[in-house]
């Protein structure tokens, strides 16, 4: 660990930095919280992940400092940009506009009438969409993210951060904790069928949400004492798929959801943002609404977060003053 990184860790080893208006607090609770590092595990979910901005805003408004962030897919993008500059609000409109440029549906089954405008278009669909590895390389996405992040590396971030990605060959979870931030965010959010896998060293990486969509365990590797897991995943509809491809997609989603549920159970505080199921992963046209959902969900969880911080806080050193003041 470099000297800069060590300084960052020490600077962020706290949960609260400013007072928060609200009901009376138990004497000494603020001091106890300040000895605890709060970590966030931000899950993937496409456009629904814009709700993470609301979660971060609610914590900041409550005076609760974030000491570590792990993100998968969209959670990595929001978390990484926040870690790059915590004092500047992540611009939801700009982020939504950027991500909305991605192809809207990697499996446009049933829309042949609209797509089949000529032989060349059909050929392009077969080559890049159906039989290719993805429609886009993600180079433009990475370029824009790099500009939004101030061309920072992960080592330069104000808050310890890690993004998860999936090794296409081995199926392993890969923790991206060094190097160019935008490159890591691109790899973590390389949605299969939309973006081609990203080369990093000897590995080919794709969406981190495939094997670790809610990276609670990755957050703990950053030294978090309390981990808040934030899920924005929509429940699967209780309907039978009509096609073989639909069945394959559903079975993959069932596996991913089960893996996510296992990690969410390991979080100290669990926030499931109640986003209406009709808002899909490509619906980037209502960012403020999604932010409001995240803000409301995090606000409701504030008492639980504070209690978890108190439980995790180390016992203060005993002394004459401490002994006398503890009697109340």
CSV table of C-alpha atoms in Angstrom, one decimal:
chain,number,residue,atom,x,y,z
A,1,UNK,CA,0.0,0.0,0.0
A,2,UNK,CA,1.5,3.4,-1.0
A,3,UNK,CA,1.8,6.3,1.4
A,4,UNK,CA,-0.9,8.2,-0.5
A,5,UNK,CA,-3.2,5.2,-0.2
A,6,UNK,CA,-2.5,4.9,3.5
A,7,UNK,CA,-3.3,8.5,4.0
A,8,UNK,CA,-6.6,8.1,2.2
A,9,UNK,CA,-7.5,5.2,4.3
A,10,UNK,CA,-6.9,7.1,7.5
A,11,UNK,CA,-8.7,10.1,6.3
A,12,UNK,CA,-11.8,8.1,5.5
A,13,UNK,CA,-11.9,5.8,8.5
A,14,UNK,CA,-15.1,7.3,9.9
A,15,UNK,CA,-18.8,7.1,9.5
A,16,UNK,CA,-20.0,10.6,10.4
A,17,UNK,CA,-18.3,14.0,10.1
A,18,UNK,CA,-21.1,16.5,10.5
A,19,UNK,CA,-24.1,16.7,12.9
A,20,UNK,CA,-27.5,15.5,11.6
A,21,UNK,CA,-30.7,17.0,12.7
A,22,UNK,CA,-33.1,14.5,14.3
A,23,UNK,CA,-34.1,12.9,17.6
A,24,UNK,CA,-31.8,13.0,20.6
A,25,UNK,CA,-28.9,10.6,20.3
A,26,UNK,CA,-27.3,8.4,23.0
A,27,UNK,CA,-24.3,10.2,24.7
A,28,UNK,CA,-21.1,9.2,23.0
A,29,UNK,CA,-22.8,7.7,19.9
A,30,UNK,CA,-21.2,10.1,17.5
A,31,UNK,CA,-17.7,9.5,18.8
A,32,UNK,CA,-18.3,5.8,18.6
A,33,UNK,CA,-19.4,6.1,14.9
A,34,UNK,CA,-16.3,8.1,14.0
A,35,UNK,CA,-14.1,5.1,14.9
A,36,UNK,CA,-16.0,2.9,12.2
A,37,UNK,CA,-15.4,2.8,8.5
A,38,UNK,CA,-18.7,2.5,6.5
A,39,UNK,CA,-18.5,0.6,3.2
A,40,UNK,CA,-21.1,0.6,0.4
A,41,UNK,CA,-21.7,-2.4,-1.9
A,42,UNK,CA,-23.6,-0.9,-4.9
A,43,UNK,CA,-25.3,-3.5,-7.1
A,44,UNK,CA,-25.8,-3.6,-10.8
A,45,UNK,CA,-29.1,-2.9,-12.5
A,46,UNK,CA,-28.6,-0.8,-15.6
A,47,UNK,CA,-30.7,2.4,-15.5
A,48,UNK,CA,-32.1,1.4,-12.2
A,49,UNK,CA,-28.7,1.9,-10.7
A,50,UNK,CA,-29.1,5.6,-11.0
A,51,UNK,CA,-30.9,5.2,-7.7
A,52,UNK,CA,-27.5,4.8,-6.1
A,53,UNK,CA,-27.0,8.5,-6.6
A,54,UNK,CA,-29.9,9.1,-4.3
A,55,UNK,CA,-28.4,6.7,-1.7
A,56,UNK,CA,-25.2,8.6,-1.7
A,57,UNK,CA,-27.0,12.0,-1.5
A,58,UNK,CA,-29.1,10.8,1.5
A,59,UNK,CA,-25.9,9.7,3.4
A,60,UNK,CA,-24.1,12.9,2.7
A,61,UNK,CA,-27.2,15.0,3.8
A,62,UNK,CA,-27.2,12.9,7.0
A,63,UNK,CA,-23.6,13.7,7.7
A,64,UNK,CA,-22.5,10.1,7.2
A,65,UNK,CA,-19.2,9.7,5.5
A,66,UNK,CA,-18.5,6.8,3.2
A,67,UNK,CA,-15.1,5.1,3.8
A,68,UNK,CA,-15.1,2.4,1.1
A,69,UNK,CA,-17.1,1.6,-2.0
A,70,UNK,CA,-17.4,-1.6,-4.1
A,71,UNK,CA,-19.6,-1.6,-7.2
A,72,UNK,CA,-20.7,-3.9,-9.9
A,73,UNK,CA,-21.8,-2.7,-13.3
A,74,UNK,CA,-23.9,0.4,-12.9
A,75,UNK,CA,-23.1,0.4,-9.2
A,76,UNK,CA,-19.4,0.6,-10.1
A,77,UNK,CA,-20.0,3.6,-12.4
A,78,UNK,CA,-21.9,5.6,-9.9
A,79,UNK,CA,-19.6,4.5,-7.0
A,80,UNK,CA,-16.4,5.1,-8.9
A,81,UNK,CA,-17.4,8.6,-10.1
A,82,UNK,CA,-18.5,9.5,-6.5
A,83,UNK,CA,-15.2,8.2,-5.1
A,84,UNK,CA,-13.3,10.3,-7.6
A,85,UNK,CA,-14.8,13.5,-6.3
A,86,UNK,CA,-17.1,13.1,-3.2
A,87,UNK,CA,-17.7,16.8,-2.9
A,88,UNK,CA,-19.1,17.1,-6.4
A,89,UNK,CA,-22.5,15.6,-7.1
A,90,UNK,CA,-22.5,12.9,-9.8
A,91,UNK,CA,-24.4,14.6,-12.7
A,92,UNK,CA,-27.4,12.3,-13.2
A,93,UNK,CA,-28.5,14.0,-16.4
A,94,UNK,CA,-25.1,13.7,-18.1
A,95,UNK,CA,-24.6,10.1,-16.9
A,96,UNK,CA,-28.1,9.1,-18.1
A,97,UNK,CA,-27.5,10.7,-21.5
A,98,UNK,CA,-24.2,8.9,-21.9
A,99,UNK,CA,-25.5,5.5,-21.0
A,100,UNK,CA,-28.7,5.9,-23.0
A,101,UNK,CA,-26.6,5.9,-26.1
A,102,UNK,CA,-26.0,2.2,-25.6
A,103,UNK,CA,-28.1,-0.1,-27.8
A,104,UNK,CA,-31.4,-0.5,-26.1
A,105,UNK,CA,-31.9,-4.2,-26.4
A,106,UNK,CA,-29.3,-6.9,-27.2
A,107,UNK,CA,-32.1,-9.4,-27.9
A,108,UNK,CA,-34.6,-7.7,-30.2
A,109,UNK,CA,-36.6,-10.9,-30.8
A,110,UNK,CA,-40.0,-10.2,-32.3
A,111,UNK,CA,-39.0,-6.8,-33.8
A,112,UNK,CA,-37.8,-8.1,-37.2
A,113,UNK,CA,-40.4,-6.1,-39.0
A,114,UNK,CA,-38.9,-2.9,-37.7
A,115,UNK,CA,-35.3,-4.0,-38.1
A,116,UNK,CA,-35.5,-5.6,-41.5
A,117,UNK,CA,-35.1,-2.6,-43.7
A,118,UNK,CA,-32.8,-4.2,-46.0
A,119,UNK,CA,-30.3,-7.1,-46.5
A,120,UNK,CA,-27.4,-5.0,-45.1
A,121,UNK,CA,-29.2,-4.3,-41.9
A,122,UNK,CA,-30.1,-7.9,-41.4
A,123,UNK,CA,-26.5,-8.9,-42.1
A,124,UNK,CA,-25.2,-6.3,-39.6
A,125,UNK,CA,-27.6,-7.7,-37.0
A,126,UNK,CA,-26.5,-11.3,-37.5
A,127,UNK,CA,-22.8,-10.4,-37.5
A,128,UNK,CA,-22.7,-8.0,-34.5
A,129,UNK,CA,-25.8,-8.7,-32.4
A,130,UNK,CA,-26.7,-12.3,-32.7
A,131,UNK,CA,-23.4,-14.0,-33.6
A,132,UNK,CA,-20.9,-11.3,-32.5
A,133,UNK,CA,-19.6,-10.6,-29.0
A,134,UNK,CA,-21.4,-7.3,-28.7
A,135,UNK,CA,-22.6,-4.3,-30.6
A,136,UNK,CA,-20.1,-1.8,-29.4
A,137,UNK,CA,-16.5,-1.9,-28.1
A,138,UNK,CA,-17.4,0.6,-25.4
A,139,UNK,CA,-14.5,2.9,-26.4
A,140,UNK,CA,-16.7,6.0,-26.4
A,141,UNK,CA,-18.2,5.1,-23.1
A,142,UNK,CA,-14.8,4.7,-21.6
A,143,UNK,CA,-13.6,8.0,-23.1
A,144,UNK,CA,-16.6,9.9,-21.6
A,145,UNK,CA,-16.2,8.2,-18.2
A,146,UNK,CA,-12.6,9.1,-18.1
A,147,UNK,CA,-13.4,12.7,-18.6
A,148,UNK,CA,-16.1,12.6,-16.0
A,149,UNK,CA,-13.7,11.0,-13.5
A,150,UNK,CA,-11.0,13.6,-14.1
A,151,UNK,CA,-8.7,11.1,-15.8
A,152,UNK,CA,-7.9,9.5,-12.4
A,153,UNK,CA,-6.5,6.1,-11.5
A,154,UNK,CA,-8.1,4.1,-8.8
A,155,UNK,CA,-5.1,4.7,-6.6
A,156,UNK,CA,-5.8,8.4,-6.8
A,157,UNK,CA,-9.4,8.3,-5.6
A,158,UNK,CA,-10.5,10.1,-2.5
A,159,UNK,CA,-12.3,7.0,-1.2
A,160,UNK,CA,-11.0,3.4,-1.4
A,161,UNK,CA,-12.8,1.7,-4.3
A,162,UNK,CA,-13.0,-1.6,-6.1
A,163,UNK,CA,-15.1,-2.6,-9.1
A,164,UNK,CA,-16.0,-6.2,-9.9
A,165,UNK,CA,-15.8,-7.8,-13.3
A,166,UNK,CA,-16.2,-11.4,-14.6
A,167,UNK,CA,-13.4,-13.4,-16.2
A,168,UNK,CA,-15.0,-14.7,-19.4
A,169,UNK,CA,-12.7,-17.8,-19.5
A,170,UNK,CA,-12.7,-18.9,-15.9
A,171,UNK,CA,-15.9,-17.4,-14.5
A,172,UNK,CA,-14.0,-15.9,-11.6
A,173,UNK,CA,-14.8,-12.6,-9.9
A,174,UNK,CA,-12.1,-10.2,-10.7
A,175,UNK,CA,-11.5,-7.3,-8.3
A,176,UNK,CA,-10.3,-4.2,-10.1
A,177,UNK,CA,-8.5,-2.0,-7.5
A,178,UNK,CA,-5.8,-0.4,-9.6
A,179,UNK,CA,-5.1,1.3,-12.9
A,180,UNK,CA,-7.3,3.7,-14.9
A,181,UNK,CA,-10.7,4.2,-13.3
A,182,UNK,CA,-12.6,4.5,-16.5
A,183,UNK,CA,-11.2,1.3,-17.9
A,184,UNK,CA,-12.2,-0.5,-14.7
A,185,UNK,CA,-15.8,0.9,-14.9
A,186,UNK,CA,-16.0,0.0,-18.6
A,187,UNK,CA,-15.1,-3.6,-17.8
A,188,UNK,CA,-17.4,-3.9,-14.8
A,189,UNK,CA,-20.3,-2.5,-16.9
A,190,UNK,CA,-19.6,-4.4,-20.2
A,191,UNK,CA,-23.1,-5.9,-20.5
A,192,UNK,CA,-22.9,-9.1,-22.5
A,193,UNK,CA,-24.5,-8.7,-25.9
A,194,UNK,CA,-24.2,-4.9,-25.8
A,195,UNK,CA,-20.5,-4.3,-25.2
A,196,UNK,CA,-17.7,-6.6,-26.2
A,197,UNK,CA,-15.5,-8.0,-23.4
A,198,UNK,CA,-12.6,-5.9,-22.2
A,199,UNK,CA,-9.0,-7.0,-22.4
A,200,UNK,CA,-7.0,-6.5,-19.1
A,201,UNK,CA,-3.6,-8.2,-19.1
A,202,UNK,CA,-4.2,-11.9,-19.9
A,203,UNK,CA,-7.9,-11.8,-19.0
A,204,UNK,CA,-11.0,-11.0,-20.9
A,205,UNK,CA,-13.5,-9.3,-18.7
A,206,UNK,CA,-17.2,-8.6,-18.8
A,207,UNK,CA,-20.0,-7.4,-16.6
A,208,UNK,CA,-19.3,-7.8,-12.9
A,209,UNK,CA,-23.0,-8.5,-12.3
A,210,UNK,CA,-22.7,-11.9,-13.9
A,211,UNK,CA,-21.1,-13.5,-10.8
A,212,UNK,CA,-21.1,-10.8,-8.1
A,213,UNK,CA,-23.9,-8.3,-8.8
A,214,UNK,CA,-23.9,-7.0,-5.2
A,215,UNK,CA,-20.2,-7.0,-4.1
A,216,UNK,CA,-20.5,-7.2,-0.3
A,217,UNK,CA,-17.4,-9.4,0.0
A,218,UNK,CA,-15.4,-7.1,-2.2
A,219,UNK,CA,-16.3,-4.2,0.1
A,220,UNK,CA,-14.9,-6.0,3.1
A,221,UNK,CA,-11.6,-6.4,1.3
A,222,UNK,CA,-11.3,-2.6,1.6
A,223,UNK,CA,-11.4,-2.8,5.4
A,224,UNK,CA,-15.0,-1.8,5.9
A,225,UNK,CA,-16.2,-2.3,9.5
A,226,UNK,CA,-19.9,-2.0,8.5
A,227,UNK,CA,-21.1,-2.9,5.0
A,228,UNK,CA,-24.4,-1.5,3.6
A,229,UNK,CA,-25.6,-3.5,0.6
A,230,UNK,CA,-27.8,-1.7,-1.9
A,231,UNK,CA,-29.9,-3.7,-4.4
A,232,UNK,CA,-31.7,-2.1,-7.3
A,233,UNK,CA,-32.6,-5.4,-9.1
A,234,UNK,CA,-36.1,-5.9,-10.3
A,235,UNK,CA,-37.9,-9.1,-9.4
A,236,UNK,CA,-38.4,-11.6,-12.2
A,237,UNK,CA,-42.0,-11.7,-13.5
A,238,UNK,CA,-43.9,-14.9,-12.5
A,239,UNK,CA,-44.4,-15.9,-16.1
A,240,UNK,CA,-43.1,-18.7,-18.4
A,241,UNK,CA,-40.8,-17.6,-21.2
A,242,UNK,CA,-42.2,-18.1,-24.7
A,243,UNK,CA,-39.0,-18.8,-26.5
A,244,UNK,CA,-35.9,-20.9,-25.9
A,245,UNK,CA,-33.7,-17.8,-25.8
A,246,UNK,CA,-36.1,-16.3,-23.3
A,247,UNK,CA,-35.8,-19.4,-21.1
A,248,UNK,CA,-32.0,-19.2,-21.2
A,249,UNK,CA,-32.1,-15.5,-20.2
A,250,UNK,CA,-34.4,-16.3,-17.4
A,251,UNK,CA,-32.3,-19.2,-16.1
A,252,UNK,CA,-29.2,-17.0,-16.1
A,253,UNK,CA,-31.1,-14.3,-14.2
A,254,UNK,CA,-32.3,-16.8,-11.6
A,255,UNK,CA,-28.7,-17.9,-11.0
A,256,UNK,CA,-27.5,-14.3,-10.8
A,257,UNK,CA,-30.3,-13.3,-8.4
A,258,UNK,CA,-29.5,-16.2,-6.1
A,259,UNK,CA,-25.8,-15.3,-6.0
A,260,UNK,CA,-26.8,-11.7,-5.3
A,261,UNK,CA,-29.2,-12.8,-2.5
A,262,UNK,CA,-26.4,-14.7,-0.8
A,263,UNK,CA,-24.1,-11.7,-0.8
A,264,UNK,CA,-26.9,-9.3,0.3
A,265,UNK,CA,-27.5,-11.6,3.3
A,266,UNK,CA,-23.9,-11.0,4.4
A,267,UNK,CA,-24.3,-7.2,4.5
A,268,UNK,CA,-24.7,-5.6,8.0
A,269,UNK,CA,-27.4,-3.3,6.6
A,270,UNK,CA,-29.5,-4.2,3.6
A,271,UNK,CA,-31.2,-1.6,1.4
A,272,UNK,CA,-33.5,-2.9,-1.3
A,273,UNK,CA,-34.6,0.1,-3.3
A,274,UNK,CA,-38.3,-0.4,-4.2
A,275,UNK,CA,-38.2,0.7,-7.9
A,276,UNK,CA,-41.3,-0.2,-9.9
A,277,UNK,CA,-40.6,-3.3,-12.1
A,278,UNK,CA,-41.8,-1.5,-15.2
A,279,UNK,CA,-38.6,0.6,-15.1
A,280,UNK,CA,-36.2,-1.5,-17.0
A,281,UNK,CA,-32.4,-1.6,-17.2
A,282,UNK,CA,-32.4,0.5,-20.3
A,283,UNK,CA,-34.9,3.2,-19.1
A,284,UNK,CA,-32.5,6.1,-18.7
A,285,UNK,CA,-35.2,8.7,-19.4
A,286,UNK,CA,-36.2,9.4,-15.8
A,287,UNK,CA,-33.0,9.8,-13.7
A,288,UNK,CA,-34.5,12.2,-11.1
A,289,UNK,CA,-37.3,9.7,-10.3
A,290,UNK,CA,-34.8,6.9,-9.8
A,291,UNK,CA,-32.6,9.2,-7.6
A,292,UNK,CA,-35.7,9.9,-5.4
A,293,UNK,CA,-36.3,6.2,-4.9
A,294,UNK,CA,-32.7,5.7,-3.8
A,295,UNK,CA,-32.8,8.8,-1.5
A,296,UNK,CA,-36.0,7.7,0.2
A,297,UNK,CA,-34.8,4.1,0.7
A,298,UNK,CA,-31.5,5.2,2.2
A,299,UNK,CA,-33.2,7.8,4.5
A,300,UNK,CA,-35.4,5.0,5.9
A,301,UNK,CA,-32.3,2.9,6.6
A,302,UNK,CA,-30.4,5.7,8.5
A,303,UNK,CA,-31.3,4.5,12.0
A,304,UNK,CA,-30.2,0.9,11.2
A,305,UNK,CA,-26.9,2.2,9.7
A,306,UNK,CA,-26.2,4.2,12.9
A,307,UNK,CA,-27.0,1.2,15.1
A,308,UNK,CA,-24.7,-1.0,13.0
A,309,UNK,CA,-21.9,1.5,13.4
A,310,UNK,CA,-22.4,1.6,17.1
A,311,UNK,CA,-22.2,-2.2,17.4
A,312,UNK,CA,-19.1,-2.3,15.3
A,313,UNK,CA,-17.3,0.5,17.1
A,314,UNK,CA,-14.3,-0.6,19.3
A,315,UNK,CA,-14.7,-0.1,23.0
A,316,UNK,CA,-13.1,3.2,24.2
A,317,UNK,CA,-10.1,2.8,26.4
A,318,UNK,CA,-10.9,2.6,30.0
A,319,UNK,CA,-9.8,5.4,32.3
A,320,UNK,CA,-10.9,7.4,35.3
A,321,UNK,CA,-12.8,9.9,33.2
A,322,UNK,CA,-14.4,7.3,31.0
A,323,UNK,CA,-15.5,5.2,34.1
A,324,UNK,CA,-17.2,8.2,35.8
A,325,UNK,CA,-18.9,9.5,32.6
A,326,UNK,CA,-20.3,6.0,31.7
A,327,UNK,CA,-22.6,6.0,34.6
A,328,UNK,CA,-25.8,7.7,33.5
